[in-house]
Coordinates of C-alpha atoms and ligand atoms in Angstrom, one line a residue:
X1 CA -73.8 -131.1 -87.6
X2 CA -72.0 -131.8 -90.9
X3 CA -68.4 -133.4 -90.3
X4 CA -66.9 -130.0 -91.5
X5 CA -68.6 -127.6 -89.0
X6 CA -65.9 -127.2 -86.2
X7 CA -67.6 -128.7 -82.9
X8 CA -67.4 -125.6 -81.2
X9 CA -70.0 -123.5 -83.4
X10 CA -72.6 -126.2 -82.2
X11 CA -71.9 -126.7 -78.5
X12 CA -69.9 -123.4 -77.5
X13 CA -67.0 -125.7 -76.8
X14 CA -64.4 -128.2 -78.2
X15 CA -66.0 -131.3 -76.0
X16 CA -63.3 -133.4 -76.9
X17 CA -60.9 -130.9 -75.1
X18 CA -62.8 -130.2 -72.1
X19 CA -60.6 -130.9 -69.0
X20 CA -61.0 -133.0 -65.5
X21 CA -59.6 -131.7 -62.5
X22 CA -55.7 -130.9 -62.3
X23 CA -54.9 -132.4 -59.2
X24 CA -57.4 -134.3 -56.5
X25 CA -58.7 -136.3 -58.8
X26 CA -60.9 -138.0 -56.9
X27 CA -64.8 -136.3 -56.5
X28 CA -66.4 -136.5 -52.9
X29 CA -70.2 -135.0 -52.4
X30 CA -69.9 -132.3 -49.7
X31 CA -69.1 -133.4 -46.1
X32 CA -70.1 -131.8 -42.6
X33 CA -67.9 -132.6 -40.2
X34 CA -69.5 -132.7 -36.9
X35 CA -67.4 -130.4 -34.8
X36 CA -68.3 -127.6 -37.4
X37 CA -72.2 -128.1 -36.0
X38 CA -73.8 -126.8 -33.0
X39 CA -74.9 -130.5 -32.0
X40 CA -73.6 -133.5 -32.9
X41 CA -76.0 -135.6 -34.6
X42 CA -76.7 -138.9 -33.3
X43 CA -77.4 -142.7 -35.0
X44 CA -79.6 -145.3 -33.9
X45 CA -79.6 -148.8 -35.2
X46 CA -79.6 -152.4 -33.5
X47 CA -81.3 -151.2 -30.0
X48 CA -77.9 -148.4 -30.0
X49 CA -76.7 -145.0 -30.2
X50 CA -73.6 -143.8 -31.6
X51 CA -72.1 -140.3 -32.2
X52 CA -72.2 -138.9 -35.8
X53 CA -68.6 -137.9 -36.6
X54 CA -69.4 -136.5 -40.4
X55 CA -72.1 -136.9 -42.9
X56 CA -72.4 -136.5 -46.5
X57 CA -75.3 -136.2 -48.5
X58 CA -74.5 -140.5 -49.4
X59 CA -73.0 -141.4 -46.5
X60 CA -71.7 -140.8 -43.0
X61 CA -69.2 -142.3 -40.3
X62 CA -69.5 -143.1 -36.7
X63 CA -68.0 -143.6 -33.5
X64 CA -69.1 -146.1 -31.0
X65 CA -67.4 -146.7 -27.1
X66 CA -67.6 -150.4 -27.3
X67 CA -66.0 -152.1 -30.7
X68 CA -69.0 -152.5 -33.5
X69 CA -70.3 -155.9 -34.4
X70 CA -71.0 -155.2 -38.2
X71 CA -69.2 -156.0 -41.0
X72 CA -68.2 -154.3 -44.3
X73 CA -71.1 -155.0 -47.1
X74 CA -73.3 -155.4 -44.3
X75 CA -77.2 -153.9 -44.7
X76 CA -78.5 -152.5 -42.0
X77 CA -82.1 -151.3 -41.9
X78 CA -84.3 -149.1 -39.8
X79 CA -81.1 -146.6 -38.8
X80 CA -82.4 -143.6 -37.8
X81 CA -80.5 -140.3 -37.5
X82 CA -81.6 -137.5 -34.6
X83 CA -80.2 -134.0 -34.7
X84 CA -80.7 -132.6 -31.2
X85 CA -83.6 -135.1 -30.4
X86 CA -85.0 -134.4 -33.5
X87 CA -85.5 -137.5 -36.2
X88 CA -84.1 -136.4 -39.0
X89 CA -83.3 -139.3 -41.1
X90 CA -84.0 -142.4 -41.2
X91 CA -83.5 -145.4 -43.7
X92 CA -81.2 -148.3 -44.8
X93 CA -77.8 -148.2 -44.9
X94 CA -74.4 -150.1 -46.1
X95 CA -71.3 -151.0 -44.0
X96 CA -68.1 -149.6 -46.5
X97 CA -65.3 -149.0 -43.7
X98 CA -64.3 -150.2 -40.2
X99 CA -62.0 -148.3 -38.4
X100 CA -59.5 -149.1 -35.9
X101 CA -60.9 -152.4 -33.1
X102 CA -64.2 -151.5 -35.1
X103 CA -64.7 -148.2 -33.1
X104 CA -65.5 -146.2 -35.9
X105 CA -67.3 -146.9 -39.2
X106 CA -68.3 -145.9 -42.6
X107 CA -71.4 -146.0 -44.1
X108 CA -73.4 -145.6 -47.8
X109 CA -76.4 -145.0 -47.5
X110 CA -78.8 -146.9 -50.1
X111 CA -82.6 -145.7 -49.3
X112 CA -82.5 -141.7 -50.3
X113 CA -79.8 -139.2 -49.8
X114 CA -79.3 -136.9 -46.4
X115 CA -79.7 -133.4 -47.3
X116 CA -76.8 -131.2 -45.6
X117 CA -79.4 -128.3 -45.9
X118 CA -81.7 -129.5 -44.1
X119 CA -79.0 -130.1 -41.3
X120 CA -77.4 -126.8 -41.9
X121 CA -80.9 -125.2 -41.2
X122 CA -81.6 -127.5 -38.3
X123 CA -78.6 -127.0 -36.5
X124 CA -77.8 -122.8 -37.3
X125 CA -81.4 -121.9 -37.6
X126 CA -83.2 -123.8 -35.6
X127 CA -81.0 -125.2 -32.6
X128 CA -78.9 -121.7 -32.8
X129 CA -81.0 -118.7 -33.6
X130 CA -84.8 -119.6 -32.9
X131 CA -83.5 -121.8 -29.8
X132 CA -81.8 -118.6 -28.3
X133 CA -84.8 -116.2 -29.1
X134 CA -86.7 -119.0 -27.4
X135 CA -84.6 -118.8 -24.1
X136 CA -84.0 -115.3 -24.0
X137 CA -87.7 -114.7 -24.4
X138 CA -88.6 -117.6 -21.7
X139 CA -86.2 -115.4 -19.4
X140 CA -87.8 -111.9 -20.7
X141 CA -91.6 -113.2 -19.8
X142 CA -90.9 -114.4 -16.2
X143 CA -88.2 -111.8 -15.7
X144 CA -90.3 -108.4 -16.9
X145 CA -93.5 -106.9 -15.5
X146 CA -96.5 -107.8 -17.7
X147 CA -97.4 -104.6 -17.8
X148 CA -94.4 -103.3 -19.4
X149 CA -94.2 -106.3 -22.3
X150 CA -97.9 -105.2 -22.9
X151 CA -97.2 -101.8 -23.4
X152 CA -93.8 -102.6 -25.7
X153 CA -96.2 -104.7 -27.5
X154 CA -98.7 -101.8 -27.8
X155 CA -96.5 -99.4 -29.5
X156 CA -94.7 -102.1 -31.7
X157 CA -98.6 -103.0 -33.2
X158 CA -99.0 -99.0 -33.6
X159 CA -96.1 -98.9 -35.7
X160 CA -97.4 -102.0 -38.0
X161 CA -101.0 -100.2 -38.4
X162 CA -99.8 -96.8 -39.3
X163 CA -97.4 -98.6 -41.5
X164 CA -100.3 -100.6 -42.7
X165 CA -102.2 -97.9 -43.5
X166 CA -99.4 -95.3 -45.2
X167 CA -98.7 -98.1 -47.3
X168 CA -102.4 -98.7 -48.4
X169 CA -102.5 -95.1 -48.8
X170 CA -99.3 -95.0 -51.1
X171 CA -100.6 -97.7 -53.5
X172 CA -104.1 -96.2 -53.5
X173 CA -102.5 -92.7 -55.3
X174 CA -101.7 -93.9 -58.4
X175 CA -100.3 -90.5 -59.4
X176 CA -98.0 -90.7 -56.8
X177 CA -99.2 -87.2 -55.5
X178 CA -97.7 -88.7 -52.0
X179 CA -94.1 -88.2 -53.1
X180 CA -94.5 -84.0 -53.6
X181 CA -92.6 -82.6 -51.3
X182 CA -95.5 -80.3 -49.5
X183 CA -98.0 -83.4 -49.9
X184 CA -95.7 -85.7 -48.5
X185 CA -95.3 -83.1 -45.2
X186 CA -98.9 -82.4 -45.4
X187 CA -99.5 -86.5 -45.0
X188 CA -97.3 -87.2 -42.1
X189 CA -98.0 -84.0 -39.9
X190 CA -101.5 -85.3 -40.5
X191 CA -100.8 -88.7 -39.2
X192 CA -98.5 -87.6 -36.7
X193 CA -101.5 -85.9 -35.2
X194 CA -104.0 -88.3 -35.0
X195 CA -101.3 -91.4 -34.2
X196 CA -98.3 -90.0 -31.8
X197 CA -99.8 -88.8 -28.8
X198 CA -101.1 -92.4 -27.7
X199 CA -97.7 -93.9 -28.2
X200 CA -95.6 -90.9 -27.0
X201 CA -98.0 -91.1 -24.0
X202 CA -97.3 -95.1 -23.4
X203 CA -93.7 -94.4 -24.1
X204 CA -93.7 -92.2 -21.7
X205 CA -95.2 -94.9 -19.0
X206 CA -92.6 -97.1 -20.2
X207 CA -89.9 -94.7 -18.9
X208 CA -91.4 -94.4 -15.8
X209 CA -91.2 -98.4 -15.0
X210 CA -88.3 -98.5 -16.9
X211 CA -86.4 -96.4 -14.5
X212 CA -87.1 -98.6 -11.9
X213 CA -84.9 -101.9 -13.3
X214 CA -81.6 -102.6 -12.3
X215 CA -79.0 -103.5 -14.3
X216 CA -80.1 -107.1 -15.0
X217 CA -83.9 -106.3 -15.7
X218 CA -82.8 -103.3 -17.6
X219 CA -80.3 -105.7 -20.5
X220 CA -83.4 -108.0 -20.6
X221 CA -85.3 -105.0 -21.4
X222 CA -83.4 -103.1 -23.8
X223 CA -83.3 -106.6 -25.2
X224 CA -87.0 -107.2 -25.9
X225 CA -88.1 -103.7 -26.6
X226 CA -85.2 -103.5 -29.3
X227 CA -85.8 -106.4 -31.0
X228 CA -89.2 -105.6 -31.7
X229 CA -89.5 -102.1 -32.1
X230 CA -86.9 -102.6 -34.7
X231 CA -88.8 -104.7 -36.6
X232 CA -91.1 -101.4 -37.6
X233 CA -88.0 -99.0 -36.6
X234 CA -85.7 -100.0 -39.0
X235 CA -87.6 -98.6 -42.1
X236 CA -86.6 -95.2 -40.7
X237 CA -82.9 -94.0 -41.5
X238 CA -82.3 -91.8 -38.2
X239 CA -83.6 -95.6 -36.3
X240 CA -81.8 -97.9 -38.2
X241 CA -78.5 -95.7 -38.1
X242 CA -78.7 -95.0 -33.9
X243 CA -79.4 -98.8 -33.7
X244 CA -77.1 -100.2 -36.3
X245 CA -74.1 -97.8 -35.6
X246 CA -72.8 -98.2 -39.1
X247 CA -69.7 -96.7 -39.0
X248 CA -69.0 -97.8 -35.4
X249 CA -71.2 -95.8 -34.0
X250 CA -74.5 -93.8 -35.6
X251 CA -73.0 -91.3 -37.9
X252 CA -74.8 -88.8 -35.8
X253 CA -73.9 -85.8 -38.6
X254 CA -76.6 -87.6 -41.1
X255 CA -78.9 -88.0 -38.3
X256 CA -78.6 -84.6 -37.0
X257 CA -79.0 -83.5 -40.7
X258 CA -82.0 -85.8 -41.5
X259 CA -84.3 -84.8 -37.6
X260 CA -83.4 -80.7 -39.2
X261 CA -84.4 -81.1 -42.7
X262 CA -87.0 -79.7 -44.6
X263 CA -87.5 -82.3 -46.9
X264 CA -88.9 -85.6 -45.7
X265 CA -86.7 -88.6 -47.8
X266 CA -87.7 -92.2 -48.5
X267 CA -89.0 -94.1 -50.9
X268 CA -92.0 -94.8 -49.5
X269 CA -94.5 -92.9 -47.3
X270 CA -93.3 -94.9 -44.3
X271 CA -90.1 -94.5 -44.3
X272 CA -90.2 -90.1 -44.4
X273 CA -92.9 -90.5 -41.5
X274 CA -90.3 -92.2 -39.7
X275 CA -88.6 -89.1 -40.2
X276 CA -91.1 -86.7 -39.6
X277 CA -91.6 -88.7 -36.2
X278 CA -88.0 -88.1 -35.4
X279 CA -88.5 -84.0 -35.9
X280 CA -91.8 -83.7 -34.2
X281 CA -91.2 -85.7 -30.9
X282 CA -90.1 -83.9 -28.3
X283 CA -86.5 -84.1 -27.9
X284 CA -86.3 -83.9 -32.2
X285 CA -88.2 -80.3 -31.6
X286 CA -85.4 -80.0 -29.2
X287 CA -82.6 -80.6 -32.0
X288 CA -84.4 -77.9 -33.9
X289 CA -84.2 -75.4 -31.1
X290 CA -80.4 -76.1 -29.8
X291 CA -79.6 -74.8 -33.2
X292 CA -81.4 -71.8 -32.7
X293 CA -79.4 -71.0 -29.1
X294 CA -76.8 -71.3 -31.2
X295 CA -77.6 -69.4 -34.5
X296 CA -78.1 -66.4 -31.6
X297 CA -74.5 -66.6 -30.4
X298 CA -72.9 -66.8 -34.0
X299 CA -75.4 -63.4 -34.7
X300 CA -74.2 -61.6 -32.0
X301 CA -70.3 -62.2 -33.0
X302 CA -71.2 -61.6 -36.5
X303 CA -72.8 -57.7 -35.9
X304 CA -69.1 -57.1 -33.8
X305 CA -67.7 -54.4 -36.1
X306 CA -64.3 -56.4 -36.5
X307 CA -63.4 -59.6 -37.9
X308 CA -64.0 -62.4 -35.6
X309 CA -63.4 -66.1 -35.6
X310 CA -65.4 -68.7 -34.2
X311 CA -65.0 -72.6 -33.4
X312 CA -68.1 -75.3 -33.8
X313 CA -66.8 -78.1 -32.3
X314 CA -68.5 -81.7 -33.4
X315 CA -69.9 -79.6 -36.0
X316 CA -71.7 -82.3 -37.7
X317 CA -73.9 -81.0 -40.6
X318 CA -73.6 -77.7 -38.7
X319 CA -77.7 -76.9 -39.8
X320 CA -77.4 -73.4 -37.5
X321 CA -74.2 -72.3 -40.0
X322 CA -76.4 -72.6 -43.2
X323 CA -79.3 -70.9 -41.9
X324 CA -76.9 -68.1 -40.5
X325 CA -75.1 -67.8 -44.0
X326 CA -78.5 -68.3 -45.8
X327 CA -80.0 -65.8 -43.5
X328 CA -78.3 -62.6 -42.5
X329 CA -78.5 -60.1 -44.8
X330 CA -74.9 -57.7 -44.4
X331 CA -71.6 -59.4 -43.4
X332 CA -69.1 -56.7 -43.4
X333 CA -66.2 -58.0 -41.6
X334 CA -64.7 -61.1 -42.4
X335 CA -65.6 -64.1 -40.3
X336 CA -63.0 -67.5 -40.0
X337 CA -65.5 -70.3 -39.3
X338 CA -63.5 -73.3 -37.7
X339 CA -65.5 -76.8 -38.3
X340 CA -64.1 -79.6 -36.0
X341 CA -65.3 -82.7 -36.7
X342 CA -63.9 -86.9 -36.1
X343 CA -66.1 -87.8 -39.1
X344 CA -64.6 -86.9 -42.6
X345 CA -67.8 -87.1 -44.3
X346 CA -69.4 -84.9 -41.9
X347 CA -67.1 -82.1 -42.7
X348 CA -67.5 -83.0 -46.6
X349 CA -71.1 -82.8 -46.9
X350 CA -71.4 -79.4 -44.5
X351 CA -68.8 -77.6 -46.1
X352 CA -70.7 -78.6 -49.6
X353 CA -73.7 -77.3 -48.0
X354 CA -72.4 -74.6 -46.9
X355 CA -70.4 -73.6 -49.7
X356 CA -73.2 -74.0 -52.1
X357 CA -75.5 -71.8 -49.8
X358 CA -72.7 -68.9 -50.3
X359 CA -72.7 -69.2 -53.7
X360 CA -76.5 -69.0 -53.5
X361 CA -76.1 -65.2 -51.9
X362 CA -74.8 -64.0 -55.0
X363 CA -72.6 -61.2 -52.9
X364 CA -69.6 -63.5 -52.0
X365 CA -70.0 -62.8 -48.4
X366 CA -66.6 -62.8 -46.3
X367 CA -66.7 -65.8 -44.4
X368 CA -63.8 -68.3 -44.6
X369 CA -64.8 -72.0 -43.7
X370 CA -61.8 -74.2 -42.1
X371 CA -62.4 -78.0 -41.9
X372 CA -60.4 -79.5 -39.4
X373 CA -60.5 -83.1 -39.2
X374 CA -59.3 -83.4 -35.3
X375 CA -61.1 -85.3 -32.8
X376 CA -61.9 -84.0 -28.9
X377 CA -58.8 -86.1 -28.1
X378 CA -56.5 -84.1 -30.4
X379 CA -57.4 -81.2 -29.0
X380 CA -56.8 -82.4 -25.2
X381 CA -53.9 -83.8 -25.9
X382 CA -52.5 -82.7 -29.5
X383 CA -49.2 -85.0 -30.5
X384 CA -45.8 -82.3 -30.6
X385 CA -45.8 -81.4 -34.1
X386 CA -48.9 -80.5 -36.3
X387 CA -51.3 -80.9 -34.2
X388 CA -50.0 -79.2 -31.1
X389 CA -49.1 -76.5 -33.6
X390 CA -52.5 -76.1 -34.8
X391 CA -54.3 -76.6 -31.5
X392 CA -52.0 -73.6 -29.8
X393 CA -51.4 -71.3 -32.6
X394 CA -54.8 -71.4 -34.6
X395 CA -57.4 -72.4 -32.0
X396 CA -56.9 -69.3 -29.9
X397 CA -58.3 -65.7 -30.2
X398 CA -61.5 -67.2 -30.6
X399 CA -65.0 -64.8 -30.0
X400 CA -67.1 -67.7 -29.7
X401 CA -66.5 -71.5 -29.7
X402 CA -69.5 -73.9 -29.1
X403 CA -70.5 -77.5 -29.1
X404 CA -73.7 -79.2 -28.8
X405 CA -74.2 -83.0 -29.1
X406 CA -70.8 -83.9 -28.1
X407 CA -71.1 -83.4 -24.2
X408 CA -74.4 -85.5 -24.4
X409 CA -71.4 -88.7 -24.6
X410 CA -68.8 -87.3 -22.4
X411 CA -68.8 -88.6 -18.6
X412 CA -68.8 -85.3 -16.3
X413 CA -65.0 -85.3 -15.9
X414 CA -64.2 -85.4 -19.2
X415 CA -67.0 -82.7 -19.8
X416 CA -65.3 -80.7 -17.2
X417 CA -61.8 -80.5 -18.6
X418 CA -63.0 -80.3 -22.0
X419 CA -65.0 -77.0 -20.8
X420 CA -61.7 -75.9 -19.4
X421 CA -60.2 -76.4 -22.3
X422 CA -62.3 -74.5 -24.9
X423 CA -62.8 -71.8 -22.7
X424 CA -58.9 -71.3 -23.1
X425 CA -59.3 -70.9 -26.4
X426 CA -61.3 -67.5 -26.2
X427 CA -60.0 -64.1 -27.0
X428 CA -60.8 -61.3 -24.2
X429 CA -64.7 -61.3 -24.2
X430 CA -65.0 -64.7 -26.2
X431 CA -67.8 -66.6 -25.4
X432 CA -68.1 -70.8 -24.6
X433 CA -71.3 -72.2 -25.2
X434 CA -72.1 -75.5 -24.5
X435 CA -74.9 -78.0 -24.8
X436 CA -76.5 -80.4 -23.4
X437 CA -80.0 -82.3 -23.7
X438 CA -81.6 -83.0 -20.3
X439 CA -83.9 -86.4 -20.3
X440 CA -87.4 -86.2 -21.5
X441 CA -89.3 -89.0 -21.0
X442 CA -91.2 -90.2 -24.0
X443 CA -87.9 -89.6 -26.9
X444 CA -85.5 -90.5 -24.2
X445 CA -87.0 -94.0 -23.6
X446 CA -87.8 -94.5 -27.7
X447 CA -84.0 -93.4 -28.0
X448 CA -82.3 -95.7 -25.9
X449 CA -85.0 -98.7 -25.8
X450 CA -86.0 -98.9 -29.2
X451 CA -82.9 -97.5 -31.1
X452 CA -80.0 -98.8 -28.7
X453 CA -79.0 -95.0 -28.9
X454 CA -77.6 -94.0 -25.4
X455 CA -77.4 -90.3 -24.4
X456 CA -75.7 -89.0 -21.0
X457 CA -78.7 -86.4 -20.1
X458 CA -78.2 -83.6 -17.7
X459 CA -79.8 -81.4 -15.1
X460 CA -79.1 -78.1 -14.5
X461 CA -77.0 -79.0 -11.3
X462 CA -74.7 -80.9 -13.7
X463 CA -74.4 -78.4 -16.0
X464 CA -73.6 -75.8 -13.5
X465 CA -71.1 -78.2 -12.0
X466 CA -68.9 -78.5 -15.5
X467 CA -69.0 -74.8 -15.4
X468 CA -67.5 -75.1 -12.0
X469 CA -63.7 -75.8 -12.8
X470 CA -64.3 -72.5 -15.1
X471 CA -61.8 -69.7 -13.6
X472 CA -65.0 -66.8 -14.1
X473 CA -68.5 -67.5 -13.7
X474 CA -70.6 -69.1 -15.7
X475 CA -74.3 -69.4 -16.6
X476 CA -77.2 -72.3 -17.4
X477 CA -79.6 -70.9 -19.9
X478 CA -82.2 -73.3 -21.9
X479 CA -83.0 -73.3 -25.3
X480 CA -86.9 -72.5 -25.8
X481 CA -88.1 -76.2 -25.4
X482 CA -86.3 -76.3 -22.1
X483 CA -84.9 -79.5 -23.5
X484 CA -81.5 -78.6 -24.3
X485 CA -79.3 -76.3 -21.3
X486 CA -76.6 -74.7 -22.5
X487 CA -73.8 -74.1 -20.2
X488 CA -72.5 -70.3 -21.3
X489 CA -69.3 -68.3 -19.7
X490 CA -67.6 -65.4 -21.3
X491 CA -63.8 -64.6 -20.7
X492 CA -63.3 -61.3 -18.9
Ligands
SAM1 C1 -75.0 -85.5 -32.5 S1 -73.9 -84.9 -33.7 C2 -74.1 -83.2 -33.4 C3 -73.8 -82.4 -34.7 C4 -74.1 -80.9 -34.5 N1 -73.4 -80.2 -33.6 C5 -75.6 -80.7 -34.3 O1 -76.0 -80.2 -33.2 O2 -76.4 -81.0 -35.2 C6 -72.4 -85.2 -33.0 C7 -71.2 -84.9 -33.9 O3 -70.0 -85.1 -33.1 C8 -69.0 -85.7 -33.8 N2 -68.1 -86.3 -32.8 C9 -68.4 -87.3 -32.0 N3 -67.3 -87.6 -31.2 C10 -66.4 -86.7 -31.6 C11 -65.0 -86.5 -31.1 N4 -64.5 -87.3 -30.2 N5 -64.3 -85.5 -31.7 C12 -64.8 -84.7 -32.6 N6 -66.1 -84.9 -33.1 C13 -66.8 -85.9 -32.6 C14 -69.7 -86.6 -34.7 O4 -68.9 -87.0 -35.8 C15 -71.0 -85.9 -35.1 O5 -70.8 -85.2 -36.3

């Protein structure tokens, strides 16, 4: 550098002008205090133990019961430092500090450094996480038959193999032929095939001994199975969103939409077999079919020669409505389609869906979509004001108002008044149609075992009982898997 070139040009700054702190002058290497750790770490030296109060990477301080006989300057050798039993230091040290009757001390130490992270990891990852998966597994193996962890451990090494081998596949087409959307269906149908009936089959024994834990052995159980099913599971969006409940709870409207797709998604061939596992098992075919039940009903309004209204309740991505509008060929009466849904996005992405699909006809059919963002409680018991407005003066008059994959969360009495309460929504001849899935063994156990997902199931005996409290009679029909009942009642 010549002495004209400003210093900055070289060194990207003016070093003369850079600046020290601006208050707390004074520069300490970190420090753990010892009530932020799990376990308190403990020093030995001179034949004694005393209690780690806080360590630095250069130092540390004690406490001892009986006054210390050290002095400051003092050496000490051969100190050794145990985290939870553990030796994790050990080495020379120098006395800087005594504390009050020489109960407490300071030291520097003068062989090495401590590191903090190896501490940190000892005491969060070590003495915290592993040491809880260690007793909660301790408690899982005595507490849960053999048999049963054998057969969790079965299906969670299925999953890794077929894993194993989509992914081997995947890298081995270097065209990436996997991704085409036919191909990639082709692939997983394929696997589905040859893999899922030996692990829908020990699912299925699962369920059986399942059913026979009580409350204790069942948490222990949902415990294990979870934990490693995951593992696998999680590469799957329908798994990891029942068993991470990212907005709360699952975000069923994505699921709902993702088990009815046509297009498998994911970035690798994996993750869409996930998927394609979630359509093909049983109670996914069942998804599938409810929406067919349903598709029916809306038909049979639609061919009314009148206009008519109709009310989906937890619409959700509403997969029946698109295949209705995408499907049937004359509309001639106008049809006001009421969406009702807690989640905003739900209602966002169907009505884009559905909108699109419209546009799609080409003959501007008369249907009017409605989005109402109201949840079941809002309609039970609407605040005065809008919403009561809106619950008494447009959610009446109705031909046909269904629901399905709402009641499968609502405890019976709730179900019952919210049956009662829907049907009053029906013009003369309206129609309620509700459903429900029943339990099946193989998906119900994945479900709730694997993906934390937990479904209230019913029989036909329960379904016939919400339709109890109905003032005419009402009727269980199934859909065709005889997976999903649907509780139906018309007005008059
Ligand atoms: C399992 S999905 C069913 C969606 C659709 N009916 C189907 O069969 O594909 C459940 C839907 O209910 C909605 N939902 C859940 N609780 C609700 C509530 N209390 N009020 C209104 N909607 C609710 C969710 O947002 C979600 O879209």
């Amino acid at each position: 550098m010549t002495q004209s070139e400003p210093q900055s040009i070289v060194n990207g700054a003016v070093h003369a002008a850079l600046q020290g702190a601006t208050s707390k002058f004074r520069f300490r290497s970190d420090r753990l205090n010892s009530n932020e750790l799990n376990h308190v770490p403990r020093c030995q030296f001179g034949g004694r133990e005393y209690l780690v109060t806080n360590v630095s990477s250069t130092g540390m301080a004690i406490e001892s019961e009986q006054p210390l006989e050290i002095r400051v300057g003092q050496l000490i050798d051969g100190v050794e430092i145990y985290h939870h039993k553990q030796l994790f230091w050990s080495g020379s040290i120098e006395v800087s500090s005594l504390g009050d009757e020489s109960k407490s001390a300071g030291f520097r130490v003068i062989t090495g450094h401590i590191s903090l992270a190896e501490l940190q990891f000892r005491d969060e990852f070590l003495e915290y996480r592993l040491e809880r998966y260690l007793l909660r597994r301790d408690e899982q193996a005595s507490g849960l038959p053999q048999d049963w962890q054998a057969d969790v451990a079965q299906l969670h090494s299925m999953l890794c193999e077929v894993h194993t081998t989509l992914d081997a596949y995947q890298k081995s087409d270097t065209e990436n032929r996997w991704r085409e959307v036919d191909m990639s269906r082709r692939l997983c149908a394929a696997t589905f095939q040859k893999w899922a009936p030996q692990f829908l089959e020990i699912a299925s024994r699962l369920d059986q001994t399942s059913s026979k834990f009580d409350a204790d052995t069942k948490d222990l159980a949902l415990n294990f199975s979870q934990t490693l099913l995951m593992r696998e599971l999680t590469h799957g969006e329908i798994q990891r969103r029942a068993y991470e409940k990212p907005q709360g709870y699952a975000g069923d409207f994505r699921m709902m939409e993702l088990t009815q797709a046509e297009d498998l998604e994911g970035d690798t061939l994996y993750q869409r077999f996930l998927q394609y596992f979630s359509q093909e098992m049983p109670l996914g075919k069942t998804v599938c079919a409810r929406g067919k039940v349903a598709l029916d009903a809306i038909s049979k309004v639609a061919a009314l020669n009148r206009p008519t209204k109709i009310v989906s309740l937890a619409s959700g991505p509403a997969m029946e409505l698109r295949t209705f509008v995408r499907e049937t060929k004359n509309i001639d009466y106008k049809i006001d389609i009421f969406l009702i849904d807690q989640d905003e996005d739900a209602l966002r992405n169907c009505l884009n869906a559905l909108t699109k699909i419209c546009a799609e006809r080409g003959d501007n059919p008369p249907i009017e979509f409605h989005c109402l963002h109201f949840s079941l409680r809002q309609i039970m018991a609407p605040k005065r004001g809008a919403e009561r407005e809106l619950v008494s003066q447009v959610l009446k008059d109705v031909d046909l108002v269904y629901s399905m994959g709402l009641f499968d969360y609502l405890p019976q009495f709730l179900a019952q008044r919210t049956v009662n309460e829907l049907f009053g929504m029906l013009r003369e001849g309206g129609e309620l149609l509700i459903g429900n899935l029943v339990r099946t063994t193989d998906s119900s156990w994945l479900i709730e075992y694997a993906s934390a997902w937990h479904l209230i199931y019913r029989t036909e005996q329960q379904m016939h009982d919400l339709g109890s409290v109905l003032p005419v009679n009402s009727e269980v029909i199934a859909d065709i898997t005889n997976r999903c009942l649907f509780l139906r009642a018309t007005n008059g």
